[in-house]
JSON list of C-alpha atoms and ligand atoms in Angstrom, two decimals:
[
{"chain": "A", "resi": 268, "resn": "UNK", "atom": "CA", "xyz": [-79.84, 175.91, 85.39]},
{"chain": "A", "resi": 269, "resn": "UNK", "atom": "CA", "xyz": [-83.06, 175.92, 83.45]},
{"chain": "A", "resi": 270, "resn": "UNK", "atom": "CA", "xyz": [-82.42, 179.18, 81.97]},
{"chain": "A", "resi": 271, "resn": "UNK", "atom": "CA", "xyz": [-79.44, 178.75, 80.77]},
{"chain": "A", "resi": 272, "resn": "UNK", "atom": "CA", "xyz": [-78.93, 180.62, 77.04]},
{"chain": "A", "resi": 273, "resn": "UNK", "atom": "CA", "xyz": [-77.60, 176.49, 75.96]},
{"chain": "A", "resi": 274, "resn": "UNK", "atom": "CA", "xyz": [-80.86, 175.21, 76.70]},
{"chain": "A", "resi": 275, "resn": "UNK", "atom": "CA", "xyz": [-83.73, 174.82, 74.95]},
{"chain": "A", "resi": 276, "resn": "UNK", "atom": "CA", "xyz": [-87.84, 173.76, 75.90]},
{"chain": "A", "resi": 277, "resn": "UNK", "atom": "CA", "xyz": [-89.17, 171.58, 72.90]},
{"chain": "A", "resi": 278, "resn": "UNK", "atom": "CA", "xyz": [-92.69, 171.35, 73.54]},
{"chain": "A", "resi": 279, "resn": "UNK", "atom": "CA", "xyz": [-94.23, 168.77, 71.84]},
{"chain": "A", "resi": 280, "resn": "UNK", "atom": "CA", "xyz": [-97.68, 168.63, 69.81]},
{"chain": "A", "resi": 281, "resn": "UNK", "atom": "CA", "xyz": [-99.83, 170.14, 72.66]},
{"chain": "A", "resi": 282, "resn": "UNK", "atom": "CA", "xyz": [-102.94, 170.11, 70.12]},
{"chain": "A", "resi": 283, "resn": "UNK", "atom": "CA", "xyz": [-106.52, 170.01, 70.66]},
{"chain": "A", "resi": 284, "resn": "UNK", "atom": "CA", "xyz": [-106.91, 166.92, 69.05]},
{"chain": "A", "resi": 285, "resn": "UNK", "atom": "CA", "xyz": [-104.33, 165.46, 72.03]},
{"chain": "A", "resi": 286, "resn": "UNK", "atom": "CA", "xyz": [-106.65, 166.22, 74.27]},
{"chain": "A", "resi": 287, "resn": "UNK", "atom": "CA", "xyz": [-109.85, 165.30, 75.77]},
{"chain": "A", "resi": 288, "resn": "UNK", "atom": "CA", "xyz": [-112.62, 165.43, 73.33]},
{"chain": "A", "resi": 289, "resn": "UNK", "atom": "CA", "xyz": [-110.01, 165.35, 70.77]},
{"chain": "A", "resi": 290, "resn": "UNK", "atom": "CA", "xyz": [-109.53, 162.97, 67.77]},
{"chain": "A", "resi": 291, "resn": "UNK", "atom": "CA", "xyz": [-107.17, 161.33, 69.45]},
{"chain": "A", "resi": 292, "resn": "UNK", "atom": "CA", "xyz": [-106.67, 162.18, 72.99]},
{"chain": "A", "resi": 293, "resn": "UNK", "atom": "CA", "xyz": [-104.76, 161.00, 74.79]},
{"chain": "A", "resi": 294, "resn": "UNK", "atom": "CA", "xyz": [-106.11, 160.62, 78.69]},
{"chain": "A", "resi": 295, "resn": "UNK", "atom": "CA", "xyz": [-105.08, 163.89, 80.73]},
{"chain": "A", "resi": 296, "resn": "UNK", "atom": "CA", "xyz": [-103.56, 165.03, 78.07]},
{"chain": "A", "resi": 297, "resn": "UNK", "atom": "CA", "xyz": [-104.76, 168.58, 78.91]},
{"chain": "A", "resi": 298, "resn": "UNK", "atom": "CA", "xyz": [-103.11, 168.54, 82.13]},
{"chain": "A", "resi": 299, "resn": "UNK", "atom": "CA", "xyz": [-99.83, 169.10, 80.66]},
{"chain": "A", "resi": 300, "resn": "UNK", "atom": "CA", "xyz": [-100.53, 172.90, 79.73]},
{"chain": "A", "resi": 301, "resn": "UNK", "atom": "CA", "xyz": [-100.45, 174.51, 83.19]},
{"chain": "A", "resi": 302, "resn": "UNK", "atom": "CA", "xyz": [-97.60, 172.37, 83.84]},
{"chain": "A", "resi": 303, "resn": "UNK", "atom": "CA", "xyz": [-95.68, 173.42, 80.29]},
{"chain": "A", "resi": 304, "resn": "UNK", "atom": "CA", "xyz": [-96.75, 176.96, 80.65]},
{"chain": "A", "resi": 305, "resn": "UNK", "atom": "CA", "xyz": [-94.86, 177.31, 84.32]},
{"chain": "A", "resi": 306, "resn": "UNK", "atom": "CA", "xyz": [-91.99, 174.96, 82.91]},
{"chain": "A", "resi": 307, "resn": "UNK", "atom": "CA", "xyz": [-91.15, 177.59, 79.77]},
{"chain": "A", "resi": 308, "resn": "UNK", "atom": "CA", "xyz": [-91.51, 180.77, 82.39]},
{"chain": "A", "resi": 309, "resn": "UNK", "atom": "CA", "xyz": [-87.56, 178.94, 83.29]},
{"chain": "A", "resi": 310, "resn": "UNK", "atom": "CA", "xyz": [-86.10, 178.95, 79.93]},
{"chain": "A", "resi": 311, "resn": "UNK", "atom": "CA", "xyz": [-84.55, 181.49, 77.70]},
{"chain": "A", "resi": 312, "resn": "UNK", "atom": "CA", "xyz": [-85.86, 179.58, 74.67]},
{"chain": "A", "resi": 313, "resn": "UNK", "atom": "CA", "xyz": [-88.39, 177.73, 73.72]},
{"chain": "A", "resi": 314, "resn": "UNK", "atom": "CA", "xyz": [-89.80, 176.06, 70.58]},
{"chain": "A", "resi": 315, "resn": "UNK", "atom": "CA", "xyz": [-93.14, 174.55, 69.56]},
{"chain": "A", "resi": 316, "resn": "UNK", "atom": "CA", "xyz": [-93.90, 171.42, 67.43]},
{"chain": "A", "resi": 317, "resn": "UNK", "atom": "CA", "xyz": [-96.90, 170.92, 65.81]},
{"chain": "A", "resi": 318, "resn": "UNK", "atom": "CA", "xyz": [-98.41, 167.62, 64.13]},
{"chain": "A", "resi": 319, "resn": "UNK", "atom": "CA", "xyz": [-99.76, 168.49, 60.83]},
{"chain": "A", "resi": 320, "resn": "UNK", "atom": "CA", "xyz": [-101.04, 165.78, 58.44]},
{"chain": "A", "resi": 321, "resn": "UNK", "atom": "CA", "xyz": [-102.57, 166.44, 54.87]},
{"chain": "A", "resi": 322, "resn": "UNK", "atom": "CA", "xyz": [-106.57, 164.93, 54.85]},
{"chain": "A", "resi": 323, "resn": "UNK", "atom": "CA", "xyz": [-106.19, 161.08, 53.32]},
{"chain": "A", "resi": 324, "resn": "UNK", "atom": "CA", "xyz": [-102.50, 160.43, 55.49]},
{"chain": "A", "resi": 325, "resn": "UNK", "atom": "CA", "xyz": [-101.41, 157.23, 55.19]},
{"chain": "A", "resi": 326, "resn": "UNK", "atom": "CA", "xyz": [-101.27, 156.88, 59.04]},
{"chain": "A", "resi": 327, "resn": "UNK", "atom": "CA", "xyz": [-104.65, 157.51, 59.43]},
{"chain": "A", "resi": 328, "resn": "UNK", "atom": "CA", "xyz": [-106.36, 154.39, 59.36]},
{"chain": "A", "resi": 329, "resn": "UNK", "atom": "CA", "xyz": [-109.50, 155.65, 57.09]},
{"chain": "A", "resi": 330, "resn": "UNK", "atom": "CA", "xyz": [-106.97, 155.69, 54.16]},
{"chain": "A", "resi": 331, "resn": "UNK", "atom": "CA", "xyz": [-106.79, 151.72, 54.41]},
{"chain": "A", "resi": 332, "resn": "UNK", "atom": "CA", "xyz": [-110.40, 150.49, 53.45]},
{"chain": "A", "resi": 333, "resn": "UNK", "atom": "CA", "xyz": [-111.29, 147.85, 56.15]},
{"chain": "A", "resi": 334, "resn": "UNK", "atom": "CA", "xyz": [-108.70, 148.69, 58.62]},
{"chain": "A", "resi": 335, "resn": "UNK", "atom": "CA", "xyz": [-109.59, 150.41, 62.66]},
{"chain": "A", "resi": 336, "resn": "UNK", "atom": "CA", "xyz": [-107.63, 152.68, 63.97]},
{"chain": "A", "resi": 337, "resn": "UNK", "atom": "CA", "xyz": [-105.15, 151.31, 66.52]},
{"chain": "A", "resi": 338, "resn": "UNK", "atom": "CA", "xyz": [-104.43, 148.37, 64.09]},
{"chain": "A", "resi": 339, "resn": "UNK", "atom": "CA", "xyz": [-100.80, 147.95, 62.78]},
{"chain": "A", "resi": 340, "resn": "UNK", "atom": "CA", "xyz": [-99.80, 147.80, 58.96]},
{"chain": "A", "resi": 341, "resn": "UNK", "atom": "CA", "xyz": [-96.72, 147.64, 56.74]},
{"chain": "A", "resi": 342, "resn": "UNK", "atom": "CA", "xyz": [-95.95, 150.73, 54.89]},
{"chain": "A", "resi": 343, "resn": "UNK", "atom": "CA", "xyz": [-92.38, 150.98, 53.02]},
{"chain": "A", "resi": 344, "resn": "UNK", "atom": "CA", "xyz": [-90.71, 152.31, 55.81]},
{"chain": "A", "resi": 345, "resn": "UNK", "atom": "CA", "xyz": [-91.96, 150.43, 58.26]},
{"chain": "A", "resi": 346, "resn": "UNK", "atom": "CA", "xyz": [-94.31, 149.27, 60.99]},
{"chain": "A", "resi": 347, "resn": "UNK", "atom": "CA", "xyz": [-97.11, 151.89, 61.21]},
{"chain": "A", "resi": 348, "resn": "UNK", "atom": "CA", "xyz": [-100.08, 151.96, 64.32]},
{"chain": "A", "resi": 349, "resn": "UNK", "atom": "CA", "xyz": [-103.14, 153.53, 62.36]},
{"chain": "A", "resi": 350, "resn": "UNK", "atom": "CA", "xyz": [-104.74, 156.55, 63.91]},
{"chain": "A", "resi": 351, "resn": "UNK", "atom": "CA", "xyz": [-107.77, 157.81, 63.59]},
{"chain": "A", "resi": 352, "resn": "UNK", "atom": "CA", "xyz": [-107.96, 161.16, 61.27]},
{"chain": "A", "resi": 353, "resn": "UNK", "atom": "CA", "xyz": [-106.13, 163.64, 63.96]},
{"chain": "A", "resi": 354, "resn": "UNK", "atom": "CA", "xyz": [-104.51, 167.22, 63.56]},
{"chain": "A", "resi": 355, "resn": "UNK", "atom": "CA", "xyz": [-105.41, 167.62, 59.56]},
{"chain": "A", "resi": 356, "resn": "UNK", "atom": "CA", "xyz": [-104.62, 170.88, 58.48]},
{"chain": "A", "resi": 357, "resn": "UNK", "atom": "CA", "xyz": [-105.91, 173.90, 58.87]},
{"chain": "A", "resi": 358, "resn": "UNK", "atom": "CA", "xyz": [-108.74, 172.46, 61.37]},
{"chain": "A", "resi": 359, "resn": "UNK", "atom": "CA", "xyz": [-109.21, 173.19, 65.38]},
{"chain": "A", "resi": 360, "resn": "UNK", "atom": "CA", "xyz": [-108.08, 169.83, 65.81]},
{"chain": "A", "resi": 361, "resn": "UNK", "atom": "CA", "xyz": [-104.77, 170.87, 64.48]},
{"chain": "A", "resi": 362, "resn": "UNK", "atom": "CA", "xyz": [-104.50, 174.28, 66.57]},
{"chain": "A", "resi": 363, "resn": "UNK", "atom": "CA", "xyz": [-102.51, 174.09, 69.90]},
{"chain": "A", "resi": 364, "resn": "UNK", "atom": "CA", "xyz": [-104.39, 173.96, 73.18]},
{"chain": "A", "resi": 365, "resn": "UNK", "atom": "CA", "xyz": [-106.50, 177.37, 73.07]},
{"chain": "A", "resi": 366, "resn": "UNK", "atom": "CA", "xyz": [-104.70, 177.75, 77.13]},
{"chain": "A", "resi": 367, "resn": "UNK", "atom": "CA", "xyz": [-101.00, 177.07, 75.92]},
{"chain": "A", "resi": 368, "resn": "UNK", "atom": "CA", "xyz": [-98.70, 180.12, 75.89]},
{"chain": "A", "resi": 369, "resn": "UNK", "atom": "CA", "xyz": [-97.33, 180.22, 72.87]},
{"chain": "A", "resi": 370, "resn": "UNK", "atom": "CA", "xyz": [-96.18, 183.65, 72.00]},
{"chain": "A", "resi": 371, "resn": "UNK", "atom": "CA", "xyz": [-92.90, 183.26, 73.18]},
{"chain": "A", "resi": 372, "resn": "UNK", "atom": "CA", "xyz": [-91.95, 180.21, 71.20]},
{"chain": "A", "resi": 373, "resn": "UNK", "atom": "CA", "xyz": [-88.98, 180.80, 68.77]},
{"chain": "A", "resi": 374, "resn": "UNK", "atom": "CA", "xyz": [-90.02, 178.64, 65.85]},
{"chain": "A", "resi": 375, "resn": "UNK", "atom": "CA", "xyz": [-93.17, 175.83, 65.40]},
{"chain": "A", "resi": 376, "resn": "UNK", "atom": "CA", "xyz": [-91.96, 173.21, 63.45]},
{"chain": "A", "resi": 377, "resn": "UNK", "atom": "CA", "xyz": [-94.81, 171.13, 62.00]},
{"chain": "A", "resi": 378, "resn": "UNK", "atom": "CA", "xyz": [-94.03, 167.57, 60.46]},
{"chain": "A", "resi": 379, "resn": "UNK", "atom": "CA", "xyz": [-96.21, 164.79, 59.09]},
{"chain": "A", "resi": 380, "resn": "UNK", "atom": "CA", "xyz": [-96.81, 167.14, 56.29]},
{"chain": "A", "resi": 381, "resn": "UNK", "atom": "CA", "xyz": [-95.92, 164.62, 53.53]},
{"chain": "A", "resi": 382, "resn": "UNK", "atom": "CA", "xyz": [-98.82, 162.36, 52.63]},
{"chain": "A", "resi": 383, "resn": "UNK", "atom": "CA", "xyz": [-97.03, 159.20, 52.18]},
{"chain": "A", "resi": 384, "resn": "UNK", "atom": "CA", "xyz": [-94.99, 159.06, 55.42]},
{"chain": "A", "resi": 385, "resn": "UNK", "atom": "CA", "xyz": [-95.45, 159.75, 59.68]},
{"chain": "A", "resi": 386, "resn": "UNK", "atom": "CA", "xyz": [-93.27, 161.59, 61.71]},
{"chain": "A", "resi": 387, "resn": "UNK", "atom": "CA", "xyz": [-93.31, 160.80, 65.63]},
{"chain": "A", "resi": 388, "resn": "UNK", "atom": "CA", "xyz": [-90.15, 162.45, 65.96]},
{"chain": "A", "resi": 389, "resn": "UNK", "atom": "CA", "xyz": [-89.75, 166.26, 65.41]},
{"chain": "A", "resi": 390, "resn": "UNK", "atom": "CA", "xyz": [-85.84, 165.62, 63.96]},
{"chain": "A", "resi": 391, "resn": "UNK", "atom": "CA", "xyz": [-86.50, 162.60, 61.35]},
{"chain": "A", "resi": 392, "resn": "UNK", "atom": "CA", "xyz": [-89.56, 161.29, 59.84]},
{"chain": "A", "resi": 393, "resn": "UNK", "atom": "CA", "xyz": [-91.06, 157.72, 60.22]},
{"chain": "A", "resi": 394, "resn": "UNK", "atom": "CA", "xyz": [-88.36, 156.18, 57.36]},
{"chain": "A", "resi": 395, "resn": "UNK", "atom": "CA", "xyz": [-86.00, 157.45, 60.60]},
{"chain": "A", "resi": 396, "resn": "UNK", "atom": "CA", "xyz": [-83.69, 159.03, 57.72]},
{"chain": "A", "resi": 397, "resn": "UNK", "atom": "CA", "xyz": [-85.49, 162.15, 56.11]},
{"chain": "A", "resi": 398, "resn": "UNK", "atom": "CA", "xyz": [-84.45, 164.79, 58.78]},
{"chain": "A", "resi": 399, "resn": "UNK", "atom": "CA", "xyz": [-86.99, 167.56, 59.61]},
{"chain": "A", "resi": 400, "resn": "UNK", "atom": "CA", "xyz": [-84.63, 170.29, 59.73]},
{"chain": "A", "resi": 401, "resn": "UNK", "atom": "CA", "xyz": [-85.12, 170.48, 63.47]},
{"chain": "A", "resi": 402, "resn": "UNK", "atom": "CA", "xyz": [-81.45, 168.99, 64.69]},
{"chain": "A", "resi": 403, "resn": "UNK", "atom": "CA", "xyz": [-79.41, 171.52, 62.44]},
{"chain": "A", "resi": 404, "resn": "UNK", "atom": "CA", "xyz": [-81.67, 174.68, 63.26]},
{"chain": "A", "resi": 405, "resn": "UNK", "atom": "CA", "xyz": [-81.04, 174.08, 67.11]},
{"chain": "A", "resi": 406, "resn": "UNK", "atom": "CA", "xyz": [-76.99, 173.35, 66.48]},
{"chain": "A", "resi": 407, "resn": "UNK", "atom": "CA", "xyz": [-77.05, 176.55, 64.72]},
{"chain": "A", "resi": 408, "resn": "UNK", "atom": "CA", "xyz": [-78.35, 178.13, 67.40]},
{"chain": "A", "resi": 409, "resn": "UNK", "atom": "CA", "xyz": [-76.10, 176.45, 69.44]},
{"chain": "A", "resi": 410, "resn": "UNK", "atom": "CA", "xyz": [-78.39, 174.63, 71.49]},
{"chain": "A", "resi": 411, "resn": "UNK", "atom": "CA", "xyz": [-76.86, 171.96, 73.31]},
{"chain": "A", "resi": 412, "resn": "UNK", "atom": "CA", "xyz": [-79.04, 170.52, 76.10]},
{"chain": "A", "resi": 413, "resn": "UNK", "atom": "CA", "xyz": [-82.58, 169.66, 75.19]},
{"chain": "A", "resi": 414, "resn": "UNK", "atom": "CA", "xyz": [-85.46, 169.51, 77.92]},
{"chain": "A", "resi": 415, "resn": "UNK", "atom": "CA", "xyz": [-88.56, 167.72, 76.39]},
{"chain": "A", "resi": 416, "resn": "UNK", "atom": "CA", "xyz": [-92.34, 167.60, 76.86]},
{"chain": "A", "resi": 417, "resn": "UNK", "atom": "CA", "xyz": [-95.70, 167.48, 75.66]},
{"chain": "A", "resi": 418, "resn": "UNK", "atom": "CA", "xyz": [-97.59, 164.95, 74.22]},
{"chain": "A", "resi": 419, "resn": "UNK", "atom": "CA", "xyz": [-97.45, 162.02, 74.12]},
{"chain": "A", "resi": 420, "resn": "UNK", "atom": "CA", "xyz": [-94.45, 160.49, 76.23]},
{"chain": "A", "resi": 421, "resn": "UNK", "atom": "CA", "xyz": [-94.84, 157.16, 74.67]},
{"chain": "A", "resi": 422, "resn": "UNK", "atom": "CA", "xyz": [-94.78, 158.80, 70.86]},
{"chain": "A", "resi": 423, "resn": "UNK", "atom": "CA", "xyz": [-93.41, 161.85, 69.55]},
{"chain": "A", "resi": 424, "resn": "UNK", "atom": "CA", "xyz": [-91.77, 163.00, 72.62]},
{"chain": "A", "resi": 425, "resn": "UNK", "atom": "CA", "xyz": [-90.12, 159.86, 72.98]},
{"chain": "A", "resi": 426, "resn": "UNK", "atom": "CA", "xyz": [-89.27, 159.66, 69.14]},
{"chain": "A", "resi": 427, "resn": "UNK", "atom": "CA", "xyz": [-88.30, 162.87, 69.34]},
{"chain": "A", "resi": 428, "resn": "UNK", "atom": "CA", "xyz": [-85.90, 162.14, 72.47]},
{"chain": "A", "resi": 429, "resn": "UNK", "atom": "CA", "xyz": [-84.50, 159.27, 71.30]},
{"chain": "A", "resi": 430, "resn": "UNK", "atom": "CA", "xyz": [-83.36, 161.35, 68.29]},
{"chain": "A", "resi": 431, "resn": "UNK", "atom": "CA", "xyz": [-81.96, 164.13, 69.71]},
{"chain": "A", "resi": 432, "resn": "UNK", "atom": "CA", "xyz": [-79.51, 161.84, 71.25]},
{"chain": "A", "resi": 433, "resn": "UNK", "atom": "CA", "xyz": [-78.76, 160.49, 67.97]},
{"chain": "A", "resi": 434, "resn": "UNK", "atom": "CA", "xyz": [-78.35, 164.40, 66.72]},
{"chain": "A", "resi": 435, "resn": "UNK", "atom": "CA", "xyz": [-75.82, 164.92, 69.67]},
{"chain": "A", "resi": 436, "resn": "UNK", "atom": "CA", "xyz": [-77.71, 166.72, 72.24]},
{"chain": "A", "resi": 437, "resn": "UNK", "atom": "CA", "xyz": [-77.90, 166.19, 76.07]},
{"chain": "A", "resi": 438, "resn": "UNK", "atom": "CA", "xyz": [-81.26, 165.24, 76.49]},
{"chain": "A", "resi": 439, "resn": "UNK", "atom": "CA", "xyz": [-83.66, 165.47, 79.74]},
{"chain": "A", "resi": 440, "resn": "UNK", "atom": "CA", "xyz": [-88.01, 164.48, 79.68]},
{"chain": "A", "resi": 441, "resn": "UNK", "atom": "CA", "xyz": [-89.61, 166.40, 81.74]},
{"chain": "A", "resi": 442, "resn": "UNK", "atom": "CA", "xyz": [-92.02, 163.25, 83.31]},
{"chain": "A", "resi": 443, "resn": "UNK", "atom": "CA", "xyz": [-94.98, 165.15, 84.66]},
{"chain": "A", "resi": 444, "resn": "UNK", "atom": "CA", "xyz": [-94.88, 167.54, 82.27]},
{"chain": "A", "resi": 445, "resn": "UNK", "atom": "CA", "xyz": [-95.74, 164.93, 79.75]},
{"chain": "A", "resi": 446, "resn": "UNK", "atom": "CA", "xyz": [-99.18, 162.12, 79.31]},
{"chain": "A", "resi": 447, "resn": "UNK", "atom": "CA", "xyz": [-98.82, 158.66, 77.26]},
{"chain": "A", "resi": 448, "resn": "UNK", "atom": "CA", "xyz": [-101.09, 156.78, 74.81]},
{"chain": "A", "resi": 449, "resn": "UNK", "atom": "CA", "xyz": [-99.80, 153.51, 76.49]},
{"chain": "A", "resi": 450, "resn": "UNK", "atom": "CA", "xyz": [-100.68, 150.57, 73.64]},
{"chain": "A", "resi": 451, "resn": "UNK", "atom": "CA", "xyz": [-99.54, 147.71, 74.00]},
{"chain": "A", "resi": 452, "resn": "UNK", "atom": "CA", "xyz": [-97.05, 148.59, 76.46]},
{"chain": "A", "resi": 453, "resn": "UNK", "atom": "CA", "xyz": [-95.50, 151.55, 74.65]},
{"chain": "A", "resi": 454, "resn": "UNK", "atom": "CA", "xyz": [-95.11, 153.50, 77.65]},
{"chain": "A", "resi": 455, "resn": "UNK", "atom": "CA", "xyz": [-93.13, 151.01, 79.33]},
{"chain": "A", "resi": 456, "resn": "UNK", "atom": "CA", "xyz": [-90.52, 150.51, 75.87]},
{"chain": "A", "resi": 457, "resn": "UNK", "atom": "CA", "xyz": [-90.05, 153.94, 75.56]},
{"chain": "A", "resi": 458, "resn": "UNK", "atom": "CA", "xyz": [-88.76, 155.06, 78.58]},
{"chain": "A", "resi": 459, "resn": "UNK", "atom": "CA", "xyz": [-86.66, 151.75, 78.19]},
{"chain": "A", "resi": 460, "resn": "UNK", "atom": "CA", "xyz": [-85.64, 153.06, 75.29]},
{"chain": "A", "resi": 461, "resn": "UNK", "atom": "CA", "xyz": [-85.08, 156.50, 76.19]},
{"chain": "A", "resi": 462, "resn": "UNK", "atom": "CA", "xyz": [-82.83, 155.59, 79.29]},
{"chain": "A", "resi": 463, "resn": "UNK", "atom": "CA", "xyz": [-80.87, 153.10, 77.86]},
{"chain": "A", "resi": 464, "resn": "UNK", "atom": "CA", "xyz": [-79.53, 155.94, 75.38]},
{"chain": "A", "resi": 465, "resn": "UNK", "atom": "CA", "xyz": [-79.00, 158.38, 78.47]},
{"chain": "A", "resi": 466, "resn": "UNK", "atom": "CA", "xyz": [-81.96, 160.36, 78.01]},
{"chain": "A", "resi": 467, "resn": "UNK", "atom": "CA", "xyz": [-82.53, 161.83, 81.57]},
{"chain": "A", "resi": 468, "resn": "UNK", "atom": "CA", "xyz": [-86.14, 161.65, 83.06]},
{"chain": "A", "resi": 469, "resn": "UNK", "atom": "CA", "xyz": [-86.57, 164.91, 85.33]},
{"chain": "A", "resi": 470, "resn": "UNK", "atom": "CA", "xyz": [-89.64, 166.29, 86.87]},
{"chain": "A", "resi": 471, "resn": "UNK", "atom": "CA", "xyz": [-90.76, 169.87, 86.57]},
{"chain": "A", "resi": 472, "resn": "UNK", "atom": "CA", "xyz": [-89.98, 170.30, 90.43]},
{"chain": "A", "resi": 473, "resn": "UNK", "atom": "CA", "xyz": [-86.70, 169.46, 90.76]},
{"chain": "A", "resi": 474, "resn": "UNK", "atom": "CA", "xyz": [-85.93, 171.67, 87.65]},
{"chain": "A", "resi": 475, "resn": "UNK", "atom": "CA", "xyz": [-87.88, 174.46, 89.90]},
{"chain": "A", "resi": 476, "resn": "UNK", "atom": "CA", "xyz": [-85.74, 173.77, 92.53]},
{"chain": "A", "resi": 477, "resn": "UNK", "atom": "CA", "xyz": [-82.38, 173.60, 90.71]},
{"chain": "B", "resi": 29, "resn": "LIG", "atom": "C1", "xyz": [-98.63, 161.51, 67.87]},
{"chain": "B", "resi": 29, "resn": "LIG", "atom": "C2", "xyz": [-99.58, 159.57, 67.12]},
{"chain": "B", "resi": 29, "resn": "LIG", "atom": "C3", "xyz": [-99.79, 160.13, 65.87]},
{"chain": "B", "resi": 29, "resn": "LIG", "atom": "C4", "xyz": [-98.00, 162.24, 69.01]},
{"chain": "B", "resi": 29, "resn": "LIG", "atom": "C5", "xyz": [-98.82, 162.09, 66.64]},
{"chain": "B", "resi": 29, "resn": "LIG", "atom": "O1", "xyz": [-97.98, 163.50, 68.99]},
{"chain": "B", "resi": 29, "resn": "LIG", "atom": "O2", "xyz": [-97.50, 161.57, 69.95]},
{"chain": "B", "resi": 29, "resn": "LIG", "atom": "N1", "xyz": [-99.01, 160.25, 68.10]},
{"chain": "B", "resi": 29, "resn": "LIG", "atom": "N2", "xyz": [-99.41, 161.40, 65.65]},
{"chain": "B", "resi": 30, "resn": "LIG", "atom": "ZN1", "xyz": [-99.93, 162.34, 63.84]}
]
C-alpha cells in the first residue's frame, strides 16, 4: 500500500529550469507535475529534492572556456556531461514548478551546492562517496521502501535510485511519473542499471490500483 507510514515519495528536482523554456529542459518535463501531485495525495510522506548549484559550477560547461554544453570532461572524480548554467541559486530557474504541491513535503534537500563537485544523486555526490545526508535522515525516520520520481529518469532519479539500493532501501520508479534527457543512450543504461540492482519500475496506475 502506497500509504503505508514505511514509505516514502522522493520527488526529484521538479524545477523550472527542468522544464520547457527552462535552462535545461528536459522534453515534457512539465508533464510530470499533475502526475506527481496525484501520486503524493497516496503517501503519508513525502520529501522534495532540489538541484542547487553556486553561479561558476564546475558542471556547467561556461566554467570551461571553449567547451558546449553536452560535451564530456574529466574532473577529479570523474566523467562529467557539461550543462548549460541551470538551477543557480536563488533564481526562478532554481524554484520548483510554480504548479507542484509542495506544502506537504517533509524536508527539501538541495545538493550540488559545493562548487567543485555534481550531485545526480540526492544520497551521494558525483565522487559517489560524500553522502548528502539523505540515506541516514530517511533510516532515522525509519523509512524503508522508497518510491521515486521526477526529473530526469535518466539522471538524478536514476542516480538517486541506484543509491538508495546501495543505502539499503526497497526501491520502486514510478515510470510515467518521470521524463528523461536521453544522451547518448542514457535512458536506455539507466533503467539497465536500475533493474539489474532490483530497482522496481511501477507506474502511477497500478500504485492507484493497489
Ligand atoms: C540533473 C543534470 C544536471 C537532473 C541535474 O536533475 O537530472 N541533470 N543537474
Ligand atoms: Zn544540476
Amino acid at each position: 500500500m502506497a500509504s503505508h507510514t514505511s514509505e516514502c515519495l522522493l520527488i526529484i528536482d521538479v524545477q523550472n529550469d527542468f522544464c520547457p523554456g527552462g535552462a535545461l529542459a528536459v522534453p515534457d518535463g512539465d508533464q510530470v507535475v499533475g502526475i506527481v501531485n496525484r501520486l503524493g495525495e497516496r503517501f503519508a510522506h513525502r520529501v522534495l529534492t532540489q538541484d542547487w548549484h553556486p553561479a561558476g559550477h564546475l558542471s556547467f560547461a561556461s566554467s570551461h572556456p571553449g567547451r558546449a554544453p553536452m560535451e564530456t570532461t574529466t574532473l577529479p572524480y570523474g566523467e562529467q556531461v557539461l550543462w548549460p548554467d541551470h538551477c543557480v541559486q536563488g533564481t526562478r530557474g532554481a524554484e520548483f514548478h510554480s504548479e507542484l504541491e509542495v506544502n506537504g513535503s517533509e524536508l527539501i534537500l538541495r545538493k550540488g551546492f559545493r562548487r567543485e563537485i555534481d550531485s545526480y544523486s540526492a544520497f551521494f555526490e558525483n565522487d559517489r562517496s560524500t553522502p548528502t545526508g539523505l540515506g541516514a535522515y530517511l533510516r532515522e525516520r525509519g523509512f524503508e521502501r522508497l518510491y521515486l520520481c521526477g526529473l530526469a529518469t535518466d539522471f538524478c532519479v536514476g542516480y538517486s535510485a541506484l543509491d538508495a539500493r546501495r543505502a539499503g532501501f526497497a526501491v520502486a520508479v514510478v515510470d510515467d511519473a518521470c521524463r528523461a534527457i536521453d544522451v547518448n543512450g542514457s535512458l536506455a543504461a539507466a533503467w539497465r542499471e536500475m533493474e539489474s540492482v532490483g530497482v522496481e519500475r511501477v507506474t502511477s496506475e497500478a500504485l492507484a490500483r493497489a
